[in-house]
Every structure is written in C-alpha cells, then in structure tokens.
CSV table of C-alpha atoms in Angstrom, one decimal:
chain,number,residue,atom,x,y,z
Q,1,MET,CA,-30.8,-7.3,-3.0
Q,2,ASN,CA,-33.4,-5.8,-5.3
Q,3,ALA,CA,-32.8,-8.3,-8.1
Q,4,GLU,CA,-34.5,-6.3,-10.8
Q,5,LYS,CA,-32.7,-3.1,-9.8
Q,6,TYR,CA,-29.1,-4.3,-9.6
Q,7,ALA,CA,-28.8,-7.9,-10.6
Q,8,GLN,CA,-28.4,-7.5,-14.3
Q,9,SER,CA,-25.5,-5.0,-14.0
Q,10,VAL,CA,-23.8,-7.0,-11.1
Q,11,ASP,CA,-24.3,-10.4,-12.7
Q,12,TRP,CA,-22.6,-9.1,-15.9
Q,13,ILE,CA,-19.3,-9.5,-13.9
Q,14,ASP,CA,-19.7,-13.3,-14.0
Q,15,SER,CA,-19.2,-13.1,-17.8
Q,16,GLN,CA,-15.9,-11.3,-17.3
Q,17,ARG,CA,-14.2,-14.0,-15.3
Q,18,ASP,CA,-12.0,-15.4,-18.1
Q,19,ARG,CA,-11.0,-11.9,-19.2
Q,20,MET,CA,-10.1,-10.9,-15.6
Q,21,VAL,CA,-7.9,-14.0,-15.2
Q,22,GLU,CA,-6.2,-13.3,-18.5
Q,23,GLN,CA,-5.6,-9.6,-17.5
Q,24,VAL,CA,-4.2,-10.5,-14.1
Q,25,SER,CA,-1.9,-13.0,-15.7
Q,26,ALA,CA,-0.7,-10.6,-18.4
Q,27,TRP,CA,-0.1,-7.8,-15.9
Q,28,ALA,CA,1.7,-10.0,-13.4
Q,29,ASN,CA,4.0,-11.1,-16.1
Q,30,ILE,CA,5.1,-7.5,-16.5
Q,31,ASN,CA,7.8,-6.8,-14.0
Q,32,SER,CA,6.9,-3.6,-12.2
Q,33,GLY,CA,9.2,-3.6,-9.2
Q,34,THR,CA,9.4,-0.1,-7.7
Q,35,GLN,CA,12.7,0.7,-9.3
Q,36,ASN,CA,11.9,-0.7,-12.7
Q,37,LEU,CA,10.8,2.5,-14.4
Q,38,ASP,CA,10.3,0.8,-17.8
Q,39,GLY,CA,8.0,-1.8,-16.4
Q,40,LEU,CA,6.0,0.8,-14.4
Q,41,ALA,CA,5.6,2.9,-17.5
Q,42,LEU,CA,4.2,-0.1,-19.4
Q,43,MET,CA,1.8,-0.7,-16.5
Q,44,SER,CA,0.8,3.0,-16.4
Q,45,ALA,CA,0.0,2.8,-20.1
Q,46,GLU,CA,-2.1,-0.3,-19.7
Q,47,VAL,CA,-4.1,1.2,-16.8
Q,48,ALA,CA,-4.6,4.5,-18.6
Q,49,LYS,CA,-6.0,2.7,-21.6
Q,50,GLU,CA,-8.5,0.9,-19.4
Q,51,LEU,CA,-9.6,4.1,-17.6
Q,52,LYS,CA,-9.9,6.0,-20.9
Q,53,ALA,CA,-12.2,3.3,-22.2
Q,54,LEU,CA,-14.4,4.0,-19.2
Q,55,GLY,CA,-14.6,7.6,-20.2
Q,56,ALA,CA,-12.2,9.0,-17.6
Q,57,GLU,CA,-10.1,12.1,-18.1
Q,58,ILE,CA,-6.5,10.9,-17.7
Q,59,SER,CA,-3.5,12.7,-16.3
Q,60,HIS,CA,0.0,11.3,-16.1
Q,61,LEU,CA,1.7,12.8,-13.1
Q,62,ASP,CA,5.5,13.0,-12.5
Q,63,LEU,CA,6.5,12.3,-8.9
Q,64,PRO,CA,9.3,13.9,-6.9
Q,65,PRO,CA,12.2,11.5,-6.4
Q,66,ARG,CA,12.6,9.5,-3.2
Q,67,ARG,CA,15.3,10.8,-0.9
Q,68,MET,CA,17.1,8.1,0.9
Q,69,ILE,CA,20.3,7.3,2.8
Q,70,ASP,CA,22.9,5.1,1.0
Q,71,GLY,CA,25.4,2.8,2.6
Q,72,ARG,CA,27.9,5.6,3.0
Q,73,GLY,CA,25.4,7.7,4.9
Q,74,ASN,CA,24.9,10.1,2.0
Q,75,VAL,CA,21.5,11.5,1.0
Q,76,VAL,CA,20.7,10.3,-2.5
Q,77,GLU,CA,17.7,10.6,-4.8
Q,78,MET,CA,15.9,7.6,-6.4
Q,79,PRO,CA,13.6,8.4,-9.4
Q,80,LEU,CA,10.1,7.2,-9.3
Q,81,GLY,CA,7.6,6.2,-12.0
Q,82,GLN,CA,4.6,8.3,-13.0
Q,83,ALA,CA,1.2,8.2,-11.3
Q,84,VAL,CA,-2.0,7.9,-13.3
Q,85,LEU,CA,-5.0,9.9,-12.3
Q,86,GLY,CA,-8.4,9.2,-13.9
Q,87,ARG,CA,-11.5,11.3,-13.1
Q,88,LYS,CA,-15.1,11.1,-14.3
Q,89,ARG,CA,-18.0,13.3,-13.4
Q,90,PRO,CA,-16.0,15.2,-10.8
Q,91,GLU,CA,-18.9,17.6,-10.2
Q,92,ALA,CA,-21.3,14.9,-9.2
Q,93,PRO,CA,-22.9,15.2,-5.8
Q,94,ILE,CA,-21.4,11.9,-4.7
Q,95,ARG,CA,-17.7,11.5,-5.3
Q,96,ILE,CA,-15.8,8.3,-4.5
Q,97,PHE,CA,-12.1,7.7,-4.6
Q,98,LEU,CA,-10.6,4.4,-5.7
Q,99,GLY,CA,-7.0,3.5,-5.7
Q,100,ILE,CA,-4.3,0.9,-5.8
Q,101,HIS,CA,-0.6,0.7,-6.8
Q,102,THR,CA,1.2,-0.8,-9.8
Q,103,ASP,CA,4.6,-1.4,-8.2
Q,104,THR,CA,5.6,-4.7,-6.6
Q,105,VAL,CA,8.4,-5.9,-4.3
Q,106,TYR,CA,10.0,-8.0,-7.1
Q,107,ALA,CA,13.0,-6.4,-8.8
Q,108,VAL,CA,14.0,-7.2,-12.4
Q,109,ASP,CA,16.6,-9.6,-11.2
Q,110,HIS,CA,14.3,-11.4,-8.7
Q,111,PRO,CA,13.9,-15.1,-9.6
Q,112,PHE,CA,10.1,-14.9,-9.2
Q,113,GLN,CA,9.0,-13.4,-12.6
Q,114,GLN,CA,6.3,-15.6,-14.2
Q,115,VAL,CA,2.7,-16.5,-13.6
Q,116,GLN,CA,1.8,-20.2,-13.2
Q,117,ARG,CA,-1.7,-21.7,-13.1
Q,118,VAL,CA,-1.6,-24.1,-10.1
Q,119,ASP,CA,-5.1,-25.5,-10.4
Q,120,ASP,CA,-8.6,-24.4,-11.6
Q,121,ASN,CA,-8.8,-21.8,-8.8
Q,122,THR,CA,-5.2,-20.8,-8.1
Q,123,LEU,CA,-2.8,-18.5,-9.9
Q,124,ARG,CA,0.7,-18.1,-8.6
Q,125,GLY,CA,2.8,-15.1,-9.7
Q,126,PRO,CA,4.5,-11.9,-8.7
Q,127,GLY,CA,1.9,-9.3,-7.7
Q,128,VAL,CA,-1.1,-11.4,-8.4
Q,129,ILE,CA,-2.8,-10.2,-5.2
Q,130,ASP,CA,-0.5,-7.4,-4.3
Q,131,ALA,CA,-1.9,-5.7,-6.2
Q,132,LYS,CA,-2.6,-6.5,-9.8
Q,133,GLY,CA,-5.5,-8.7,-8.9
Q,134,GLY,CA,-6.9,-5.7,-7.0
Q,135,LEU,CA,-6.4,-3.5,-10.0
Q,136,VAL,CA,-8.4,-5.8,-12.2
Q,137,VAL,CA,-11.2,-6.0,-9.5
Q,138,MET,CA,-11.4,-2.2,-9.3
Q,139,LEU,CA,-11.5,-1.7,-13.0
Q,140,THR,CA,-14.1,-4.4,-13.5
Q,141,ALA,CA,-16.4,-2.9,-10.8
Q,142,LEU,CA,-16.1,0.5,-12.5
Q,143,ALA,CA,-17.0,-1.1,-15.8
Q,144,ALA,CA,-20.1,-2.7,-14.3
Q,145,LEU,CA,-21.1,0.7,-12.8
Q,146,GLU,CA,-20.7,2.5,-16.1
Q,147,ARG,CA,-23.0,-0.2,-17.8
Q,148,SER,CA,-25.7,0.4,-15.2
Q,149,PRO,CA,-28.5,2.9,-15.3
Q,150,PHE,CA,-27.1,4.6,-12.1
Q,151,ALA,CA,-23.7,5.7,-13.4
Q,152,GLU,CA,-24.6,9.4,-14.2
Q,153,LYS,CA,-25.4,10.1,-10.6
Q,154,ILE,CA,-22.0,9.4,-9.1
Q,155,GLY,CA,-18.5,10.7,-9.8
Q,156,TRP,CA,-15.3,8.8,-9.3
Q,157,GLU,CA,-11.6,9.4,-9.1
Q,158,VAL,CA,-8.9,6.8,-9.5
Q,159,LEU,CA,-5.2,7.2,-8.5
Q,160,ILE,CA,-2.8,4.5,-9.5
Q,161,ASN,CA,0.6,5.1,-7.9
Q,162,PRO,CA,4.0,3.4,-8.6
Q,163,ASP,CA,5.6,3.8,-5.1
Q,164,GLU,CA,3.3,2.2,-2.5
Q,165,GLU,CA,5.7,-0.6,-1.7
Q,166,ILE,CA,8.2,1.9,-0.4
Q,167,GLY,CA,5.7,4.0,1.6
Q,168,SER,CA,4.4,6.2,-1.3
Q,169,PRO,CA,7.0,8.9,-0.7
Q,170,GLY,CA,6.3,10.6,-4.0
Q,171,SER,CA,2.5,10.2,-4.2
Q,172,SER,CA,1.6,11.0,-0.6
Q,173,ALA,CA,0.6,14.6,-1.5
Q,174,LEU,CA,-1.6,13.3,-4.4
Q,175,LEU,CA,-3.4,11.0,-2.0
Q,176,GLN,CA,-4.0,13.9,0.4
Q,177,GLU,CA,-5.5,15.9,-2.4
Q,178,CYS,CA,-7.7,13.1,-3.5
Q,179,ALA,CA,-8.9,12.7,0.1
Q,180,ARG,CA,-10.0,16.3,0.2
Q,181,ARG,CA,-12.0,16.0,-3.1
Q,182,ASN,CA,-14.0,12.9,-2.3
Q,183,HIS,CA,-16.6,11.7,0.2
Q,184,LEU,CA,-15.2,8.2,0.8
Q,185,GLY,CA,-12.4,5.9,-0.3
Q,186,LEU,CA,-12.0,2.4,-1.6
Q,187,VAL,CA,-8.5,0.9,-1.9
Q,188,TYR,CA,-7.8,-2.5,-3.5
Q,189,GLU,CA,-5.1,-4.1,-1.4
Q,190,PRO,CA,-5.8,-7.8,-0.9
Q,191,ALA,CA,-8.4,-9.0,1.6
Q,192,LEU,CA,-7.1,-10.9,4.6
Q,193,GLY,CA,-6.5,-14.6,4.1
Q,194,ASP,CA,-9.9,-15.6,5.4
Q,195,GLY,CA,-11.7,-13.0,3.2
Q,196,SER,CA,-12.1,-10.5,6.0
Q,197,LEU,CA,-11.6,-6.8,5.4
Q,198,VAL,CA,-9.0,-4.8,7.3
Q,199,SER,CA,-10.2,-2.4,10.0
Q,200,SER,CA,-7.4,-0.6,11.7
Q,201,ARG,CA,-3.8,-0.7,10.5
Q,202,LYS,CA,-0.5,0.0,12.3
Q,203,GLY,CA,1.5,3.0,11.4
Q,204,SER,CA,4.9,2.3,9.9
Q,205,GLY,CA,8.1,4.3,10.1
Q,206,ASN,CA,11.5,3.7,8.6
Q,207,PHE,CA,14.6,5.1,10.3
Q,208,ASP,CA,18.2,5.3,9.0
Q,209,ILE,CA,20.6,6.1,11.8
Q,210,VAL,CA,24.0,7.2,10.6
Q,211,ILE,CA,26.9,6.9,13.0
Q,212,HIS,CA,30.2,8.5,12.3
Q,213,GLY,CA,33.2,7.3,14.3
Q,214,LYS,CA,37.0,7.6,13.8
Q,215,ALA,CA,39.1,5.3,11.8
Q,216,ALA,CA,42.4,3.9,13.4
Q,217,HIS,CA,44.8,1.0,13.0
Q,218,ALA,CA,43.2,-1.9,14.9
Q,219,GLY,CA,46.5,-3.0,16.4
Q,220,ARG,CA,48.8,0.0,16.8
Q,221,ASP,CA,46.2,2.8,17.5
Q,222,PHE,CA,43.0,0.9,18.5
Q,223,ALA,CA,42.4,3.3,21.5
Q,224,ALA,CA,42.5,6.3,19.2
Q,225,GLY,CA,39.6,5.0,17.1
Q,226,ARG,CA,35.9,5.3,17.7
Q,227,ASN,CA,34.1,2.2,16.4
Q,228,ALA,CA,30.9,3.1,14.5
Q,229,ILE,CA,29.9,-0.6,14.0
Q,230,ALA,CA,30.1,-1.3,17.8
Q,231,ALA,CA,28.1,1.9,18.4
Q,232,ALA,CA,25.4,0.7,15.9
Q,233,ALA,CA,25.4,-2.7,17.6
Q,234,ARG,CA,24.8,-1.2,21.0
Q,235,LEU,CA,22.1,1.0,19.6
Q,236,ALA,CA,20.5,-1.9,17.9
Q,237,VAL,CA,20.3,-3.8,21.2
Q,238,GLN,CA,18.7,-0.8,22.9
Q,239,LEU,CA,16.1,-0.4,20.1
Q,240,ASP,CA,15.3,-4.1,20.2
Q,241,GLN,CA,14.6,-3.9,23.9
Q,242,LEU,CA,11.8,-1.5,23.1
Q,243,ASN,CA,9.8,-4.5,22.0
Q,244,GLY,CA,7.5,-6.2,24.5
Q,245,SER,CA,4.1,-4.8,23.6
Q,246,PRO,CA,2.0,-5.7,20.5
Q,247,GLU,CA,1.2,-2.0,20.3
Q,248,MET,CA,4.7,-1.2,19.1
Q,249,THR,CA,7.2,-3.4,17.3
Q,250,VAL,CA,10.8,-2.4,16.5
Q,251,ASN,CA,12.5,-4.4,13.8
Q,252,VAL,CA,16.3,-3.8,13.6
Q,253,ALA,CA,16.7,-4.8,9.9
Q,254,ARG,CA,20.3,-4.1,8.8
Q,255,ILE,CA,23.6,-2.5,9.6
Q,256,ASP,CA,25.7,-1.1,6.7
Q,257,GLY,CA,29.3,-0.1,7.1
Q,258,GLY,CA,32.6,-1.5,8.3
Q,259,GLY,CA,35.6,-2.7,6.3
Q,260,PRO,CA,38.9,-4.5,6.7
Q,261,ASN,CA,39.5,-6.3,10.0
Q,262,ASN,CA,42.5,-4.3,10.8
Q,263,ILE,CA,40.7,-0.9,10.6
Q,264,VAL,CA,38.5,0.5,13.3
Q,265,PRO,CA,35.3,1.3,11.3
Q,266,ASP,CA,34.4,5.0,11.2
Q,267,LEU,CA,30.9,4.6,9.6
Q,268,ALA,CA,27.7,2.6,10.2
Q,269,VAL,CA,24.2,3.0,9.0
Q,270,LEU,CA,21.5,1.3,11.1
Q,271,ARG,CA,18.2,0.5,9.4
Q,272,VAL,CA,15.1,0.2,11.6
Q,273,ASN,CA,11.3,-0.3,11.0
Q,274,VAL,CA,8.8,0.6,13.7
Q,275,ARG,CA,5.1,-0.2,13.8
Q,276,VAL,CA,2.6,1.4,16.2
Q,277,THR,CA,-1.1,1.3,16.8
Q,278,THR,CA,-1.9,4.9,17.9
Q,279,SER,CA,-0.7,8.4,17.3
Q,280,GLU,CA,0.3,8.5,21.0
Q,281,MET,CA,2.4,5.4,20.5
Q,282,GLN,CA,4.0,7.0,17.4
Q,283,ARG,CA,5.2,10.0,19.4
Q,284,ALA,CA,6.4,7.7,22.1
Q,285,ALA,CA,8.4,5.7,19.6
Q,286,GLU,CA,10.0,8.7,18.0
Q,287,GLN,CA,11.0,10.0,21.5
Q,288,ALA,CA,12.4,6.5,22.4
Q,289,ILE,CA,14.5,6.4,19.3
Q,290,ALA,CA,15.8,9.9,20.0
Q,291,GLU,CA,16.7,8.9,23.5
Q,292,CYS,CA,18.5,5.7,22.5
Q,293,ALA,CA,20.5,7.7,19.9
Q,294,LYS,CA,21.3,10.3,22.5
Q,295,SER,CA,23.1,7.7,24.6
Q,296,GLU,CA,25.5,7.0,21.7
Q,297,LYS,CA,25.9,10.7,20.9
Q,298,SER,CA,27.3,11.1,24.4
Q,299,VAL,CA,30.3,8.9,23.5
Q,300,LYS,CA,33.2,11.2,22.7
Q,301,GLY,CA,34.2,11.1,19.1
Q,302,LEU,CA,30.9,9.7,17.8
Q,303,LYS,CA,28.4,11.6,15.7
Q,304,VAL,CA,24.8,10.2,15.4
Q,305,GLU,CA,22.2,11.4,12.8
Q,306,ILE,CA,18.6,10.2,12.6
Q,307,HIS,CA,17.0,10.2,9.2
Q,308,GLY,CA,13.5,9.1,8.1
Q,309,GLY,CA,10.3,8.8,10.1
Q,310,PHE,CA,6.8,7.6,9.9
Q,311,SER,CA,5.6,7.6,6.3
Q,312,SER,CA,2.3,6.0,7.2
Q,313,PRO,CA,0.5,7.2,10.4
Q,314,PRO,CA,-1.7,4.6,12.3
Q,315,LYS,CA,-5.0,4.0,10.6
Q,316,ILE,CA,-7.8,4.3,13.2
Q,317,PHE,CA,-11.0,2.5,12.4
Q,318,ASP,CA,-13.2,5.5,13.4
Q,319,GLU,CA,-16.9,5.8,13.4
Q,320,LYS,CA,-17.1,6.9,9.7
Q,321,SER,CA,-15.0,4.1,8.5
Q,322,GLN,CA,-17.0,1.7,10.6
Q,323,ARG,CA,-20.2,2.9,9.0
Q,324,LEU,CA,-18.6,2.4,5.5
Q,325,PHE,CA,-17.7,-1.1,6.5
Q,326,GLU,CA,-21.2,-1.8,7.6
Q,327,ARG,CA,-22.5,-0.7,4.2
Q,328,ILE,CA,-20.0,-3.0,2.4
Q,329,ALA,CA,-21.0,-5.8,4.7
Q,330,GLU,CA,-24.6,-5.2,3.8
Q,331,CYS,CA,-23.7,-5.5,0.1
Q,332,GLY,CA,-21.8,-8.7,1.0
Q,333,ARG,CA,-24.9,-10.2,2.6
Q,334,ASP,CA,-26.8,-9.4,-0.6
Q,335,LEU,CA,-24.2,-11.5,-2.5
Q,336,GLY,CA,-24.2,-14.3,0.0
Q,337,LEU,CA,-20.9,-13.2,1.7
Q,338,LYS,CA,-20.4,-12.9,5.5
Q,339,LEU,CA,-17.8,-10.2,5.8
Q,340,GLU,CA,-15.9,-9.4,9.0
Q,341,SER,CA,-13.3,-6.7,9.8
Q,342,LYS,CA,-10.0,-7.4,11.6
Q,343,PRO,CA,-6.9,-5.2,12.4
Q,344,SER,CA,-3.7,-5.6,10.5
Q,345,GLY,CA,-0.1,-4.9,11.3
Q,346,GLY,CA,0.6,-3.9,7.6
Q,347,ALA,CA,0.3,-0.4,6.4
Q,348,SER,CA,-1.2,0.8,3.1
Q,349,ASP,CA,-2.2,4.0,1.3
Q,350,GLY,CA,-5.4,3.7,3.4
Q,351,ASN,CA,-3.4,5.0,6.3
Q,352,LYS,CA,-2.7,8.2,4.6
Q,353,LEU,CA,-6.2,8.7,3.3
Q,354,ALA,CA,-7.7,8.1,6.7
Q,355,ALA,CA,-5.2,10.5,8.3
Q,356,ALA,CA,-6.4,13.1,5.8
Q,357,GLY,CA,-10.0,12.6,7.1
Q,358,LEU,CA,-11.4,10.3,4.4
Q,359,PRO,CA,-13.6,7.3,5.5
Q,360,VAL,CA,-11.8,4.4,3.8
Q,361,ILE,CA,-11.8,0.6,3.5
Q,362,ASP,CA,-8.5,-0.5,2.0
Q,363,SER,CA,-8.7,-4.3,1.5
Q,364,LEU,CA,-11.3,-4.7,-1.3
Q,365,GLY,CA,-9.0,-6.7,-3.5
Q,366,PRO,CA,-9.1,-10.5,-4.0
Q,367,ARG,CA,-8.3,-13.3,-1.7
Q,368,GLY,CA,-5.1,-15.2,-1.8
Q,369,GLY,CA,-1.9,-15.3,0.3
Q,370,ASN,CA,1.9,-15.5,0.7
Q,371,MET,CA,2.4,-12.0,-0.7
Q,372,HIS,CA,5.9,-10.6,-0.9
Q,373,SER,CA,7.2,-14.1,-1.4
Q,374,SER,CA,7.9,-16.5,-4.3
Q,375,GLU,CA,4.7,-18.3,-3.3
Q,376,GLU,CA,2.3,-15.4,-3.8
Q,377,PHE,CA,-1.0,-16.7,-5.0
Q,378,LEU,CA,-4.5,-15.6,-6.0
Q,379,LEU,CA,-7.8,-17.4,-5.6
Q,380,LEU,CA,-9.5,-16.9,-8.9
Q,381,ASP,CA,-13.1,-17.1,-7.8
Q,382,SER,CA,-12.5,-14.0,-5.6
Q,383,LEU,CA,-12.0,-11.8,-8.7
Q,384,THR,CA,-15.6,-11.8,-9.7
Q,385,GLU,CA,-16.7,-12.0,-6.0
Q,386,ARG,CA,-14.9,-8.9,-5.0
Q,387,ALA,CA,-15.7,-7.0,-8.2
Q,388,LYS,CA,-19.4,-7.6,-7.5
Q,389,LEU,CA,-19.0,-6.4,-4.0
Q,390,SER,CA,-17.6,-3.0,-5.1
Q,391,ALA,CA,-19.9,-2.7,-8.0
Q,392,LEU,CA,-23.0,-3.2,-5.9
Q,393,LEU,CA,-21.7,-0.7,-3.3
Q,394,LEU,CA,-21.1,1.9,-6.0
Q,395,MET,CA,-24.6,1.3,-7.5
Q,396,LYS,CA,-26.3,1.6,-4.2
Q,397,PHE,CA,-24.7,4.9,-3.5
Q,398,ALA,CA,-25.5,6.1,-7.0
Q,399,SER,CA,-29.1,5.1,-6.8
Q,400,GLY,CA,-29.6,6.8,-3.5
Q,401,GLU,CA,-30.4,3.6,-1.6
Q,402,MET,CA,-27.3,4.3,0.5
Q,403,GLN,CA,-26.7,7.8,1.7
Q,404,LEU,CA,-23.5,9.7,2.5
Q,405,ASP,CA,-23.1,10.6,6.1
C-alpha cells in the first residue's frame, strides 16, 4: 500500500475502535426483531442520523406488507418496517452500493436481549455480527472515505432494510433498483468464522403447502373423513427423500393443523425450506415439489395448494464477482490480511443483487460466530480490521488506482 497516499485516512479508523464497540453495544441492546416495528423505527432513526452526518440525502421508504400463510391456511399480511436509503454524489462516474439490514431473528419476548462483554476481544449479544457489527463497519468505512482526499470522485448509495431475516419480501424491488444504478455492491453480512469471504451462496425457497381434507368422527364415521395431517405426513416423507445431494437440501420444518383426537383433521399446513446451488437445480426443486404434491392431490377428497417459492435465487460467483474479490484480497494483503473465498449454504441480499447483474461481495462484516443463537458473539478486533478493508477499497476506486470493468 502506498503509505503516503492512503495510510493517514485508513489509519484514522484505529482511533475509532472504542466508539465502534460502544455503537455496536448500544445498537445490539435495541431489540429490532423483524416484527418489532418500534425497535426497527428506532434503528432506522439511528442509521439515518449517521448517514446524514456523512452528507447523504436520506429517504425513508415504506415497504409493502409481507404476504404469508397462517396456521389455518389463510393468506394474511404482516406489516414491515421502513427502509432507509442514503445517496451521495449519485452522478459520480464511479457508483458503489453498500447495504445491510437492521432486523434480527430475536423477537421482543426472546430471552436473549442484552449485550455482555465476555473478554477484551469478545462481545456477546443479539445481532452483534448479524448484522449490527456490519452496520458499524460499513458506516466507519464511509466516514474514513469522506475524510480522505479522494471522496469527491466516487458516489455511493446505502440501503438499510428491515426484512432481510425473512427473505427481504418488501425490499427486494428496492435492491433490484439499487443494482441497476450502481457499478458494484458491498454487503456487510458477517465474514465466515475463519475470516474468509463468501463466494457463492445457495438459493433459498420457503414453501407453505396447504392441505384441505374432510372432518369426520374418528370412531363412528372414520372412513368418511379425509385426514389432512396424514396427507401432510406422507408428503413430508416424500419431500425429505429428495435429499441426498449437497446441491439441494429440503428441510421439512413444521406441520400446523389438527385438533381433538376424536376428529379426523380437515386441515394441515406443511412448512418447507429448500436450498439449491444452481438455477437449474432451483427449477428441478420446484418441479419435484409440484410432483410430490400432485400425488396427494390424486387422493379423492383432498385439496392441495402450494404457496411461496424461492425468495433468493442462487448466487453464482461469476467472473465479475471473482474480479471484485481479487481486488478486495489485494487490499487485504496491503493490510496484512490473507483473505480467501468459500461457498456458503446461507442466503443474503447479495443473492438478489447478483441476480440483478451487480458484481457483489456480501460478507464484508466482522468476524464472530454462533449467529441466530443465544451465544452470538463478535470479535472486537475485526471491527477496525474490516472497516479498513472496505475504506481502502473505496479509496483505491476513487483515486483511480483500481478501475471498473
């Protein structure tokens, strides 16, 4: 790294370590589970304040409600929080998208609510790496860029969404719009446990299969009934048997329905998650699910409806994203980091951005582990480490040392 050219601006991040730790702690102590609209509104206000301080033009965007199937097989709507969009120098010749979410998997009644300092380098708390640590990393990198002499030559756009943990049903269209306006994308999901960045990601689909049968007395008129729970169980076994290849996994997650033991149940809702590695495998999975459901539809007196689908297509690590990773790895070497890329079974908003044609790396957040559990933790030294990595990348693009494809 050209020490005189970038070092002063990048090294400023070291002075921000305590502030970054305090900010992650404060934000992780704000419950912002996907359905906690008050907590999400508070987080949106916090993020908007930070982006405004960086000189961004701020928009608060209402999202359409999430349509979902309840336990009675009815379509219901779930309200979502607001997204925050921040844009600065949108007419610049180099335009970079940055994004991450404010929602977490921890509801307001979840027992895991408070941050705890485990040791000098470990912070445990809800959302500390997924993804409030990533949010702080992103904002600090942008602050370093704006302090540098290169800032005026690059434009950036930030989207902070409140619904990523449920597949971004309300913000997907916004992500696609951002992909069309920018040249490359940086997303601040956590790095892998060993510090590697994610290359490809599996696509993810959620299916709700509603089965209507016929109620009857379980003793006197059993033969007159059509058991929806039994049909759901048969279908669950068929779907589970689709497993066997790492390219596609089918997780039968839940069956809703049933009632008193002396009534043949007339309703069941089968919940299934499917992960695939390629678009071809996605189509094969959709067809297989339809075929399995067809076998139950053929049973007289049963009605089977398939709802849902793939909210995140597979993220392919194409040539453009590979080149973006190589540039990030170059910045890592300048900072003494040896970065590798590895595939992941998890999906993120990077899937949607990549599907829209944007070269994207979506694991630029901090190191840690045990996310989505009550043991989620953040390694504090990775806050400044990863903020430096992004800041240096942004400065190299802004200075012209790195070129867009």
